[in-house]
Every structure is written in C-alpha cells, then in structure tokens.
C-alpha cells in the first residue's frame, strides 16, 4: 500500500515559514506585495484568485486585485501591467490565465517585468531555469519537487518519467528533476509503449489532463507517483490523471486528488513573491 503524500500539510509548513519571514520583514517596515489581474468573469478563475488573495493576506503580504471586463482591449491590459511594473509596493505580478481570445497571452507574459514574474512564465525566467541559473520557477513544478523531497527520497540518480510536455508543468518539472541530477524522460501522446516507459520510473509525474489515465500497469513497484491532474470522473467527482484506487497498492508514495499537488501551487506563489521582494530590495 502506497504512502499518501499530504500536500495540505506540506503547504501549511512552507506557508508558516514564509509568514514568519514576512513578519520579521514587517518589523523593518517592509511588506511584500502581490498584484493579481483578473480579466472577465470565469468562475473557476475567480475562485482560484479568491484563494490566492486569502492566502496572500494570511501570510501578511499586501494583496491587490485588479478586475477588468471580458471586452477589455489588449492595449489597456498591457498598460495596467506596465503600471504594476513601475509600482514599488508591488513585487509580484500575476495575470490569471486563460485570457479572452482577442488578447495575446504571450504578449501579456512578455510585458510583465521578469523581476516580478512570480508565475515563472517570462522567457528570461524560462531561459534561466533551463541553463541552471537562479530564476522564478513555475509554481506547480516547484511544488512537485518539494512534494518529492518530502518523502525523504534522494532524487539524484533516480530514473524520472514525466508524462506531459506543457510549458506550464511538463517541461519545467522535467528540467527541475534534471537539475536535481535525475535521469529524465519526457513522455507524451506520441510516445510508443507508454506504459512500459512509465514503468521504468522511480519517480513518475503525470500531467495529461485525462481523468484516471494512468493505471497500475504504468507503475514500477515502490515508485513515487505525482498526480498533477484535476479532472472529473464519470460521476462528476473530482479525480486526477492517475487512477488512484488502481495504483495506490503498487506505488511507494502517491499524491491524492484533491489534497496533493493543488495546495502546493499557491504556497509556492507566496514563496516566489517573498523571493521577488527580497531581490528587488537588495538591488534598490
């Protein structure tokens, strides 16, 4: 029976450390600030942004929400981002995705100052990650590495397989594992003999967006299985990309859905915002 990796517990521990450091900084009159820009009225995005705001405030940081209508022009959104780039009380900027179709996500990401890009999506931060320089790491991949380390497993020398090649999760988590000296394979929809490739993994990260896609025949006995999915099953119940009930007996460690990777994402956003503030204060 695989051991459950408790993402809620780990996220709470990391947030407590961030909150403690923010409290110490407050004694010197310094307060990290995070601005979130929400375009339109997507309910899922609104819920996620509300959670971000709540956790930011709980950590003792300044939280700013800028809401713009669905029909806002790209020019107006970019000008809002540029204003936040210049605002000295804001250290992290996050534009909630997805954006309406008439707005270029690429242009918006490129406009955010890479020093305030706490999502880790700016080309400068992506490039720094891939050449091994200090950078802002996308929040979900950063959380995944923390979850793996929380098992007490040494990543170095392990065989890791990442199923999924998105710019937001698959590619950056593969690079982070490589930076930890794992031997990494990125698998995807065109990979031949996918179950066999996955079964070679000591560490398996699954980010396919397909409900209960990975079954026990994908799992090496004792492997660490990280499920990034957030799907709905045939009964409309929340589930992951891994068929938890089928896999849990085979895995050594496994993240549940919900309660695994999800809680870590906002926590790593707070950690990135604190890091951004400290960097900016150091250079000013």
PDB file of C-alpha atoms in Angstrom:
ATOM      1  CA  UNK A   1       0.000   0.000   0.000  1.00  0.00           C
ATOM      2  CA  UNK A   2       1.480   3.317  -1.091  1.00  0.00           C
ATOM      3  CA  UNK A   3       2.048   6.069   1.448  1.00  0.00           C
ATOM      4  CA  UNK A   4      -0.089   9.173   0.824  1.00  0.00           C
ATOM      5  CA  UNK A   5       1.886  12.400   0.327  1.00  0.00           C
ATOM      6  CA  UNK A   6      -0.072  15.061   2.223  1.00  0.00           C
ATOM      7  CA  UNK A   7       0.137  18.211   0.115  1.00  0.00           C
ATOM      8  CA  UNK A   8      -2.030  20.212   2.526  1.00  0.00           C
ATOM      9  CA  UNK A   9       0.301  19.522   5.444  1.00  0.00           C
ATOM     10  CA  UNK A  10       3.465  20.352   3.475  1.00  0.00           C
ATOM     11  CA  UNK A  11       1.886  23.516   2.015  1.00  0.00           C
ATOM     12  CA  UNK A  12       0.960  24.645   5.543  1.00  0.00           C
ATOM     13  CA  UNK A  13       4.519  24.078   6.786  1.00  0.00           C
ATOM     14  CA  UNK A  14       6.034  26.094   3.914  1.00  0.00           C
ATOM     15  CA  UNK A  15       3.446  28.884   4.298  1.00  0.00           C
ATOM     16  CA  UNK A  16       4.258  29.125   8.012  1.00  0.00           C
ATOM     17  CA  UNK A  17       7.935  29.678   7.145  1.00  0.00           C
ATOM     18  CA  UNK A  18       7.015  32.366   4.587  1.00  0.00           C
ATOM     19  CA  UNK A  19       4.630  34.045   7.068  1.00  0.00           C
ATOM     20  CA  UNK A  20       7.317  34.064   9.748  1.00  0.00           C
ATOM     21  CA  UNK A  21       9.839  35.688   7.410  1.00  0.00           C
ATOM     22  CA  UNK A  22       7.269  38.272   6.259  1.00  0.00           C
ATOM     23  CA  UNK A  23       6.568  39.127   9.919  1.00  0.00           C
ATOM     24  CA  UNK A  24      10.293  39.710  10.516  1.00  0.00           C
ATOM     25  CA  UNK A  25      10.481  41.973   7.456  1.00  0.00           C
ATOM     26  CA  UNK A  26       7.438  43.913   8.694  1.00  0.00           C
ATOM     27  CA  UNK A  27       9.483  44.965  11.735  1.00  0.00           C
ATOM     28  CA  UNK A  28      11.772  46.865   9.351  1.00  0.00           C
ATOM     29  CA  UNK A  29       8.830  48.476   7.544  1.00  0.00           C
ATOM     30  CA  UNK A  30       8.963  46.186   4.533  1.00  0.00           C
ATOM     31  CA  UNK A  31       5.966  44.327   3.113  1.00  0.00           C
ATOM     32  CA  UNK A  32       5.963  42.112   0.006  1.00  0.00           C
ATOM     33  CA  UNK A  33       3.116  42.892  -2.389  1.00  0.00           C
ATOM     34  CA  UNK A  34       1.333  40.653  -4.907  1.00  0.00           C
ATOM     35  CA  UNK A  35      -0.980  42.007  -7.610  1.00  0.00           C
ATOM     36  CA  UNK A  36      -3.371  39.694  -9.441  1.00  0.00           C
ATOM     37  CA  UNK A  37      -5.110  40.828 -12.633  1.00  0.00           C
ATOM     38  CA  UNK A  38      -8.388  39.064 -13.434  1.00  0.00           C
ATOM     39  CA  UNK A  39      -9.987  39.562 -16.851  1.00  0.00           C
ATOM     40  CA  UNK A  40     -13.640  38.601 -17.345  1.00  0.00           C
ATOM     41  CA  UNK A  41     -15.875  36.515 -15.116  1.00  0.00           C
ATOM     42  CA  UNK A  42     -14.641  32.930 -15.447  1.00  0.00           C
ATOM     43  CA  UNK A  43     -15.947  31.350 -12.225  1.00  0.00           C
ATOM     44  CA  UNK A  44     -13.086  28.848 -11.900  1.00  0.00           C
ATOM     45  CA  UNK A  45     -10.542  31.667 -12.288  1.00  0.00           C
ATOM     46  CA  UNK A  46     -12.466  33.846  -9.830  1.00  0.00           C
ATOM     47  CA  UNK A  47     -12.460  31.081  -7.194  1.00  0.00           C
ATOM     48  CA  UNK A  48      -8.754  30.459  -7.708  1.00  0.00           C
ATOM     49  CA  UNK A  49      -7.952  34.185  -7.471  1.00  0.00           C
ATOM     50  CA  UNK A  50     -10.028  34.493  -4.288  1.00  0.00           C
ATOM     51  CA  UNK A  51      -7.978  31.670  -2.729  1.00  0.00           C
ATOM     52  CA  UNK A  52      -4.755  33.376  -3.775  1.00  0.00           C
ATOM     53  CA  UNK A  53      -5.871  36.647  -2.198  1.00  0.00           C
ATOM     54  CA  UNK A  54      -6.876  34.949   1.043  1.00  0.00           C
ATOM     55  CA  UNK A  55      -3.579  33.079   1.377  1.00  0.00           C
ATOM     56  CA  UNK A  56      -1.536  36.185   0.471  1.00  0.00           C
ATOM     57  CA  UNK A  57      -3.232  38.173   3.218  1.00  0.00           C
ATOM     58  CA  UNK A  58      -2.837  35.293   5.707  1.00  0.00           C
ATOM     59  CA  UNK A  59       0.897  35.392   5.019  1.00  0.00           C
ATOM     60  CA  UNK A  60       0.967  39.100   5.955  1.00  0.00           C
ATOM     61  CA  UNK A  61       1.594  40.333   2.416  1.00  0.00           C
ATOM     62  CA  UNK A  62      -0.071  43.161   0.550  1.00  0.00           C
ATOM     63  CA  UNK A  63      -2.719  41.788  -1.821  1.00  0.00           C
ATOM     64  CA  UNK A  64      -4.073  43.768  -4.772  1.00  0.00           C
ATOM     65  CA  UNK A  65      -6.786  42.547  -7.145  1.00  0.00           C
ATOM     66  CA  UNK A  66      -7.405  44.371 -10.416  1.00  0.00           C
ATOM     67  CA  UNK A  67     -10.559  43.262 -12.213  1.00  0.00           C
ATOM     68  CA  UNK A  68     -11.069  44.077 -15.883  1.00  0.00           C
ATOM     69  CA  UNK A  69     -14.078  43.327 -18.115  1.00  0.00           C
ATOM     70  CA  UNK A  70     -14.097  40.495 -20.648  1.00  0.00           C
ATOM     71  CA  UNK A  71     -14.050  43.011 -23.532  1.00  0.00           C
ATOM     72  CA  UNK A  72     -11.037  44.976 -22.247  1.00  0.00           C
ATOM     73  CA  UNK A  73      -8.626  45.822 -25.046  1.00  0.00           C
ATOM     74  CA  UNK A  74      -5.213  44.210 -25.193  1.00  0.00           C
ATOM     75  CA  UNK A  75      -3.692  47.696 -25.123  1.00  0.00           C
ATOM     76  CA  UNK A  76      -5.490  48.542 -21.862  1.00  0.00           C
ATOM     77  CA  UNK A  77      -4.423  45.281 -20.196  1.00  0.00           C
ATOM     78  CA  UNK A  78      -0.803  45.815 -21.221  1.00  0.00           C
ATOM     79  CA  UNK A  79      -0.897  49.367 -19.822  1.00  0.00           C
ATOM     80  CA  UNK A  80      -2.195  48.012 -16.485  1.00  0.00           C
ATOM     81  CA  UNK A  81       0.706  45.525 -16.392  1.00  0.00           C
ATOM     82  CA  UNK A  82       3.207  48.291 -17.188  1.00  0.00           C
ATOM     83  CA  UNK A  83       1.827  50.406 -14.332  1.00  0.00           C
ATOM     84  CA  UNK A  84       2.303  47.473 -11.954  1.00  0.00           C
ATOM     85  CA  UNK A  85       5.863  47.035 -13.243  1.00  0.00           C
ATOM     86  CA  UNK A  86       6.557  50.601 -12.044  1.00  0.00           C
ATOM     87  CA  UNK A  87       4.706  50.297  -8.709  1.00  0.00           C
ATOM     88  CA  UNK A  88       7.334  49.996  -5.974  1.00  0.00           C
ATOM     89  CA  UNK A  89       4.839  48.489  -3.488  1.00  0.00           C
ATOM     90  CA  UNK A  90       4.184  45.534  -5.831  1.00  0.00           C
ATOM     91  CA  UNK A  91       6.844  42.829  -6.064  1.00  0.00           C
ATOM     92  CA  UNK A  92       4.903  40.049  -7.781  1.00  0.00           C
ATOM     93  CA  UNK A  93       2.531  40.314 -10.746  1.00  0.00           C
ATOM     94  CA  UNK A  94       0.221  37.552 -11.876  1.00  0.00           C
ATOM     95  CA  UNK A  95      -2.233  37.812 -14.763  1.00  0.00           C
ATOM     96  CA  UNK A  96      -4.750  34.995 -14.311  1.00  0.00           C
ATOM     97  CA  UNK A  97      -4.955  32.678 -17.322  1.00  0.00           C
ATOM     98  CA  UNK A  98      -6.759  31.847 -19.552  1.00  0.00           C
ATOM     99  CA  UNK A  99      -7.383  35.230 -21.161  1.00  0.00           C
ATOM    100  CA  UNK A 100     -10.112  36.110 -23.693  1.00  0.00           C
ATOM    101  CA  UNK A 101      -9.247  35.066 -27.253  1.00  0.00           C
ATOM    102  CA  UNK A 102      -8.689  38.632 -28.507  1.00  0.00           C
ATOM    103  CA  UNK A 103      -5.747  39.065 -26.107  1.00  0.00           C
ATOM    104  CA  UNK A 104      -2.323  37.501 -26.725  1.00  0.00           C
ATOM    105  CA  UNK A 105      -1.209  35.601 -23.600  1.00  0.00           C
ATOM    106  CA  UNK A 106       2.343  35.657 -24.976  1.00  0.00           C
ATOM    107  CA  UNK A 107       2.355  39.488 -25.217  1.00  0.00           C
ATOM    108  CA  UNK A 108       0.989  39.817 -21.691  1.00  0.00           C
ATOM    109  CA  UNK A 109       3.590  37.430 -20.221  1.00  0.00           C
ATOM    110  CA  UNK A 110       6.384  39.199 -22.119  1.00  0.00           C
ATOM    111  CA  UNK A 111       5.223  42.586 -20.764  1.00  0.00           C
ATOM    112  CA  UNK A 112       5.410  41.541 -17.098  1.00  0.00           C
ATOM    113  CA  UNK A 113       8.803  42.540 -15.695  1.00  0.00           C
ATOM    114  CA  UNK A 114      10.785  39.314 -15.297  1.00  0.00           C
ATOM    115  CA  UNK A 115      11.822  40.565 -11.827  1.00  0.00           C
ATOM    116  CA  UNK A 116       8.127  40.457 -10.812  1.00  0.00           C
ATOM    117  CA  UNK A 117       7.146  37.367 -12.803  1.00  0.00           C
ATOM    118  CA  UNK A 118       6.179  35.151  -9.857  1.00  0.00           C
ATOM    119  CA  UNK A 119       4.454  32.686 -12.204  1.00  0.00           C
ATOM    120  CA  UNK A 120       7.837  31.925 -13.796  1.00  0.00           C
ATOM    121  CA  UNK A 121       6.473  32.179 -17.359  1.00  0.00           C
ATOM    122  CA  UNK A 122       8.582  35.082 -18.724  1.00  0.00           C
ATOM    123  CA  UNK A 123      11.117  33.956 -21.376  1.00  0.00           C
ATOM    124  CA  UNK A 124      14.013  35.267 -19.246  1.00  0.00           C
ATOM    125  CA  UNK A 125      12.964  33.118 -16.278  1.00  0.00           C
ATOM    126  CA  UNK A 126      12.299  30.111 -18.514  1.00  0.00           C
ATOM    127  CA  UNK A 127      15.739  30.524 -20.083  1.00  0.00           C
ATOM    128  CA  UNK A 128      17.444  30.879 -16.702  1.00  0.00           C
ATOM    129  CA  UNK A 129      15.742  27.715 -15.461  1.00  0.00           C
ATOM    130  CA  UNK A 130      16.967  25.740 -18.452  1.00  0.00           C
ATOM    131  CA  UNK A 131      20.579  26.935 -18.174  1.00  0.00           C
ATOM    132  CA  UNK A 132      20.635  26.354 -14.417  1.00  0.00           C
ATOM    133  CA  UNK A 133      20.688  29.987 -13.267  1.00  0.00           C
ATOM    134  CA  UNK A 134      18.621  31.287 -10.366  1.00  0.00           C
ATOM    135  CA  UNK A 135      15.122  32.091 -11.615  1.00  0.00           C
ATOM    136  CA  UNK A 136      11.465  32.185 -10.694  1.00  0.00           C
ATOM    137  CA  UNK A 137      10.215  28.644 -11.168  1.00  0.00           C
ATOM    138  CA  UNK A 138       6.592  27.996 -12.204  1.00  0.00           C
ATOM    139  CA  UNK A 139       4.632  27.335  -9.015  1.00  0.00           C
ATOM    140  CA  UNK A 140       3.222  23.874  -9.723  1.00  0.00           C
ATOM    141  CA  UNK A 141       6.575  22.343 -10.802  1.00  0.00           C
ATOM    142  CA  UNK A 142       8.285  23.948  -7.789  1.00  0.00           C
ATOM    143  CA  UNK A 143       5.646  22.402  -5.530  1.00  0.00           C
ATOM    144  CA  UNK A 144       6.108  18.994  -7.163  1.00  0.00           C
ATOM    145  CA  UNK A 145       9.818  18.971  -6.318  1.00  0.00           C
ATOM    146  CA  UNK A 146       9.014  19.853  -2.694  1.00  0.00           C
ATOM    147  CA  UNK A 147       6.480  17.004  -2.551  1.00  0.00           C
ATOM    148  CA  UNK A 148       9.043  14.509  -3.875  1.00  0.00           C
ATOM    149  CA  UNK A 149      11.684  15.699  -1.400  1.00  0.00           C
ATOM    150  CA  UNK A 150       9.184  15.434   1.469  1.00  0.00           C
ATOM    151  CA  UNK A 151       9.227  11.639   1.053  1.00  0.00           C
ATOM    152  CA  UNK A 152      12.889  11.614   2.097  1.00  0.00           C
ATOM    153  CA  UNK A 153      13.858  10.222  -1.308  1.00  0.00           C
ATOM    154  CA  UNK A 154      17.140  11.298  -2.867  1.00  0.00           C
ATOM    155  CA  UNK A 155      16.281  12.488  -6.397  1.00  0.00           C
ATOM    156  CA  UNK A 156      19.869  12.275  -7.618  1.00  0.00           C
ATOM    157  CA  UNK A 157      20.478   9.161  -9.694  1.00  0.00           C
ATOM    158  CA  UNK A 158      16.800   8.220  -9.903  1.00  0.00           C
ATOM    159  CA  UNK A 159      15.007   7.493 -13.158  1.00  0.00           C
ATOM    160  CA  UNK A 160      12.191  10.029 -13.614  1.00  0.00           C
ATOM    161  CA  UNK A 161       9.444   9.973 -16.223  1.00  0.00           C
ATOM    162  CA  UNK A 162       7.180  12.968 -16.847  1.00  0.00           C
ATOM    163  CA  UNK A 163       4.025  12.267 -18.857  1.00  0.00           C
ATOM    164  CA  UNK A 164       3.040  15.592 -20.396  1.00  0.00           C
ATOM    165  CA  UNK A 165       5.073  18.274 -22.171  1.00  0.00           C
ATOM    166  CA  UNK A 166       3.247  21.559 -21.453  1.00  0.00           C
ATOM    167  CA  UNK A 167       5.225  24.758 -20.906  1.00  0.00           C
ATOM    168  CA  UNK A 168       3.463  25.228 -17.557  1.00  0.00           C
ATOM    169  CA  UNK A 169       4.129  21.816 -15.963  1.00  0.00           C
ATOM    170  CA  UNK A 170       5.717  19.073 -18.075  1.00  0.00           C
ATOM    171  CA  UNK A 171       8.798  20.811 -19.452  1.00  0.00           C
ATOM    172  CA  UNK A 172       9.738  22.821 -16.334  1.00  0.00           C
ATOM    173  CA  UNK A 173       9.275  19.893 -13.921  1.00  0.00           C
ATOM    174  CA  UNK A 174      11.431  17.732 -16.202  1.00  0.00           C
ATOM    175  CA  UNK A 175      14.146  20.409 -16.124  1.00  0.00           C
ATOM    176  CA  UNK A 176      13.914  20.734 -12.332  1.00  0.00           C
ATOM    177  CA  UNK A 177      14.338  16.965 -11.979  1.00  0.00           C
ATOM    178  CA  UNK A 178      17.321  17.128 -14.332  1.00  0.00           C
ATOM    179  CA  UNK A 179      18.784  19.952 -12.214  1.00  0.00           C
ATOM    180  CA  UNK A 180      18.454  17.574  -9.235  1.00  0.00           C
ATOM    181  CA  UNK A 181      20.544  15.021 -11.208  1.00  0.00           C
ATOM    182  CA  UNK A 182      17.755  12.603 -12.057  1.00  0.00           C
ATOM    183  CA  UNK A 183      17.788  10.831 -15.422  1.00  0.00           C
ATOM    184  CA  UNK A 184      14.679  12.225 -17.088  1.00  0.00           C
ATOM    185  CA  UNK A 185      12.365  11.059 -19.871  1.00  0.00           C
ATOM    186  CA  UNK A 186       9.539  13.274 -21.147  1.00  0.00           C
ATOM    187  CA  UNK A 187       6.706  11.110 -22.477  1.00  0.00           C
ATOM    188  CA  UNK A 188       3.581  12.291 -24.285  1.00  0.00           C
ATOM    189  CA  UNK A 189       0.703  11.297 -26.566  1.00  0.00           C
ATOM    190  CA  UNK A 190       3.072  10.193 -29.353  1.00  0.00           C
ATOM    191  CA  UNK A 191       5.280   8.055 -27.099  1.00  0.00           C
ATOM    192  CA  UNK A 192       5.334   4.402 -28.127  1.00  0.00           C
ATOM    193  CA  UNK A 193       4.791   1.739 -25.441  1.00  0.00           C
ATOM    194  CA  UNK A 194       3.888   4.434 -22.903  1.00  0.00           C
ATOM    195  CA  UNK A 195       3.034   2.012 -20.053  1.00  0.00           C
ATOM    196  CA  UNK A 196       6.442   0.356 -20.442  1.00  0.00           C
ATOM    197  CA  UNK A 197       8.259   3.713 -20.477  1.00  0.00           C
ATOM    198  CA  UNK A 198       6.358   4.838 -17.360  1.00  0.00           C
ATOM    199  CA  UNK A 199       7.086   1.551 -15.599  1.00  0.00           C
ATOM    200  CA  UNK A 200      10.825   2.318 -15.702  1.00  0.00           C
ATOM    201  CA  UNK A 201      10.306   5.353 -13.454  1.00  0.00           C
ATOM    202  CA  UNK A 202      11.388   5.602  -9.834  1.00  0.00           C
ATOM    203  CA  UNK A 203       9.588   8.971  -9.949  1.00  0.00           C
ATOM    204  CA  UNK A 204       6.529   9.335 -12.179  1.00  0.00           C
ATOM    205  CA  UNK A 205       4.906  12.753 -12.724  1.00  0.00           C
ATOM    206  CA  UNK A 206       1.598  12.657 -14.593  1.00  0.00           C
ATOM    207  CA  UNK A 207       0.180  15.804 -16.235  1.00  0.00           C
ATOM    208  CA  UNK A 208      -2.019  14.643 -19.103  1.00  0.00           C
ATOM    209  CA  UNK A 209      -5.360  16.299 -18.353  1.00  0.00           C
ATOM    210  CA  UNK A 210      -7.053  12.915 -18.867  1.00  0.00           C
ATOM    211  CA  UNK A 211      -9.079  11.536 -15.975  1.00  0.00           C
ATOM    212  CA  UNK A 212      -7.708   8.294 -14.450  1.00  0.00           C
ATOM    213  CA  UNK A 213      -5.419   7.822 -17.464  1.00  0.00           C
ATOM    214  CA  UNK A 214      -2.579   6.065 -15.614  1.00  0.00           C
ATOM    215  CA  UNK A 215      -3.331   2.556 -14.319  1.00  0.00           C
ATOM    216  CA  UNK A 216      -1.251   0.161 -12.235  1.00  0.00           C
ATOM    217  CA  UNK A 217       0.396  -1.349 -15.316  1.00  0.00           C
ATOM    218  CA  UNK A 218       2.216   2.012 -15.696  1.00  0.00           C
ATOM    219  CA  UNK A 219       3.744   1.800 -12.222  1.00  0.00           C
ATOM    220  CA  UNK A 220       7.077   0.377 -11.111  1.00  0.00           C
ATOM    221  CA  UNK A 221       6.519  -1.203  -7.669  1.00  0.00           C
ATOM    222  CA  UNK A 222       7.544   1.299  -4.992  1.00  0.00           C
ATOM    223  CA  UNK A 223       7.651   4.319  -7.339  1.00  0.00           C
ATOM    224  CA  UNK A 224       6.810   7.874  -6.265  1.00  0.00           C
ATOM    225  CA  UNK A 225       3.702   8.911  -8.216  1.00  0.00           C
ATOM    226  CA  UNK A 226       2.846  12.612  -8.500  1.00  0.00           C
ATOM    227  CA  UNK A 227      -0.600  13.302  -9.963  1.00  0.00           C
ATOM    228  CA  UNK A 228      -0.938  16.833 -11.373  1.00  0.00           C
ATOM    229  CA  UNK A 229      -4.430  16.260 -12.809  1.00  0.00           C
ATOM    230  CA  UNK A 230      -7.629  17.974 -11.737  1.00  0.00           C
ATOM    231  CA  UNK A 231     -10.413  16.212 -13.602  1.00  0.00           C
ATOM    232  CA  UNK A 232     -13.974  14.936 -13.161  1.00  0.00           C
ATOM    233  CA  UNK A 233     -14.806  11.246 -13.381  1.00  0.00           C
ATOM    234  CA  UNK A 234     -17.939   9.597 -14.796  1.00  0.00           C
ATOM    235  CA  UNK A 235     -19.795  10.500 -11.574  1.00  0.00           C
ATOM    236  CA  UNK A 236     -18.650  14.144 -11.770  1.00  0.00           C
ATOM    237  CA  UNK A 237     -16.396  13.526  -8.768  1.00  0.00           C
ATOM    238  CA  UNK A 238     -13.031  15.295  -8.586  1.00  0.00           C
ATOM    239  CA  UNK A 239     -10.180  12.996  -9.585  1.00  0.00           C
ATOM    240  CA  UNK A 240      -6.684  13.088 -11.042  1.00  0.00           C
ATOM    241  CA  UNK A 241      -4.876  11.824 -14.137  1.00  0.00           C
ATOM    242  CA  UNK A 242      -3.916   8.733 -12.137  1.00  0.00           C
ATOM    243  CA  UNK A 243      -6.467   6.043 -11.259  1.00  0.00           C
ATOM    244  CA  UNK A 244      -5.708   6.345  -7.548  1.00  0.00           C
ATOM    245  CA  UNK A 245      -7.559   3.226  -6.372  1.00  0.00           C
ATOM    246  CA  UNK A 246      -5.892   1.096  -9.049  1.00  0.00           C
ATOM    247  CA  UNK A 247      -2.387   2.496  -8.475  1.00  0.00           C
ATOM    248  CA  UNK A 248      -2.160   3.007  -4.697  1.00  0.00           C
ATOM    249  CA  UNK A 249      -1.275  -0.652  -3.976  1.00  0.00           C
ATOM    250  CA  UNK A 250       1.625  -0.560  -6.445  1.00  0.00           C
ATOM    251  CA  UNK A 251       3.153   2.843  -5.589  1.00  0.00           C
ATOM    252  CA  UNK A 252       5.602   3.567  -2.789  1.00  0.00           C
ATOM    253  CA  UNK A 253       4.307   7.130  -2.395  1.00  0.00           C
ATOM    254  CA  UNK A 254       1.392   8.825  -4.142  1.00  0.00           C
ATOM    255  CA  UNK A 255      -0.311  12.225  -4.127  1.00  0.00           C
ATOM    256  CA  UNK A 256      -4.104  12.279  -3.766  1.00  0.00           C
ATOM    257  CA  UNK A 257      -6.514  14.470  -5.724  1.00  0.00           C
ATOM    258  CA  UNK A 258      -7.582  16.708  -4.137  1.00  0.00           C
ATOM    259  CA  UNK A 259      -5.029  17.426  -1.408  1.00  0.00           C
ATOM    260  CA  UNK A 260      -1.779  16.663  -3.204  1.00  0.00           C
ATOM    261  CA  UNK A 261      -0.230  18.989  -5.787  1.00  0.00           C
ATOM    262  CA  UNK A 262      -3.051  21.589  -5.665  1.00  0.00           C
ATOM    263  CA  UNK A 263      -2.357  23.116  -2.228  1.00  0.00           C
ATOM    264  CA  UNK A 264       1.327  23.500  -3.089  1.00  0.00           C
ATOM    265  CA  UNK A 265       0.768  25.782  -6.084  1.00  0.00           C
ATOM    266  CA  UNK A 266      -0.456  28.840  -4.143  1.00  0.00           C
ATOM    267  CA  UNK A 267       2.129  28.246  -1.407  1.00  0.00           C
ATOM    268  CA  UNK A 268       4.968  28.338  -3.959  1.00  0.00           C
ATOM    269  CA  UNK A 269       3.434  31.539  -5.395  1.00  0.00           C
ATOM    270  CA  UNK A 270       3.806  33.123  -1.934  1.00  0.00           C
ATOM    271  CA  UNK A 271       7.395  31.858  -1.717  1.00  0.00           C
ATOM    272  CA  UNK A 272       8.133  33.372  -5.145  1.00  0.00           C
ATOM    273  CA  UNK A 273       6.574  36.708  -4.118  1.00  0.00           C
ATOM    274  CA  UNK A 274       8.750  36.842  -1.000  1.00  0.00           C
ATOM    275  CA  UNK A 275      11.798  35.977  -3.101  1.00  0.00           C
ATOM    276  CA  UNK A 276      10.922  38.710  -5.615  1.00  0.00           C
ATOM    277  CA  UNK A 277      10.545  41.331  -2.881  1.00  0.00           C
ATOM    278  CA  UNK A 278      13.886  40.428  -1.293  1.00  0.00           C
ATOM    279  CA  UNK A 279      15.602  40.569  -4.676  1.00  0.00           C
ATOM    280  CA  UNK A 280      14.115  43.976  -5.524  1.00  0.00           C
ATOM    281  CA  UNK A 281      15.002  45.435  -2.100  1.00  0.00           C
ATOM    282  CA  UNK A 282      18.545  44.122  -2.445  1.00  0.00           C
ATOM    283  CA  UNK A 283      19.098  45.829  -5.805  1.00  0.00           C
ATOM    284  CA  UNK A 284      17.438  49.155  -4.862  1.00  0.00           C
TER     285      UNK A 284
END
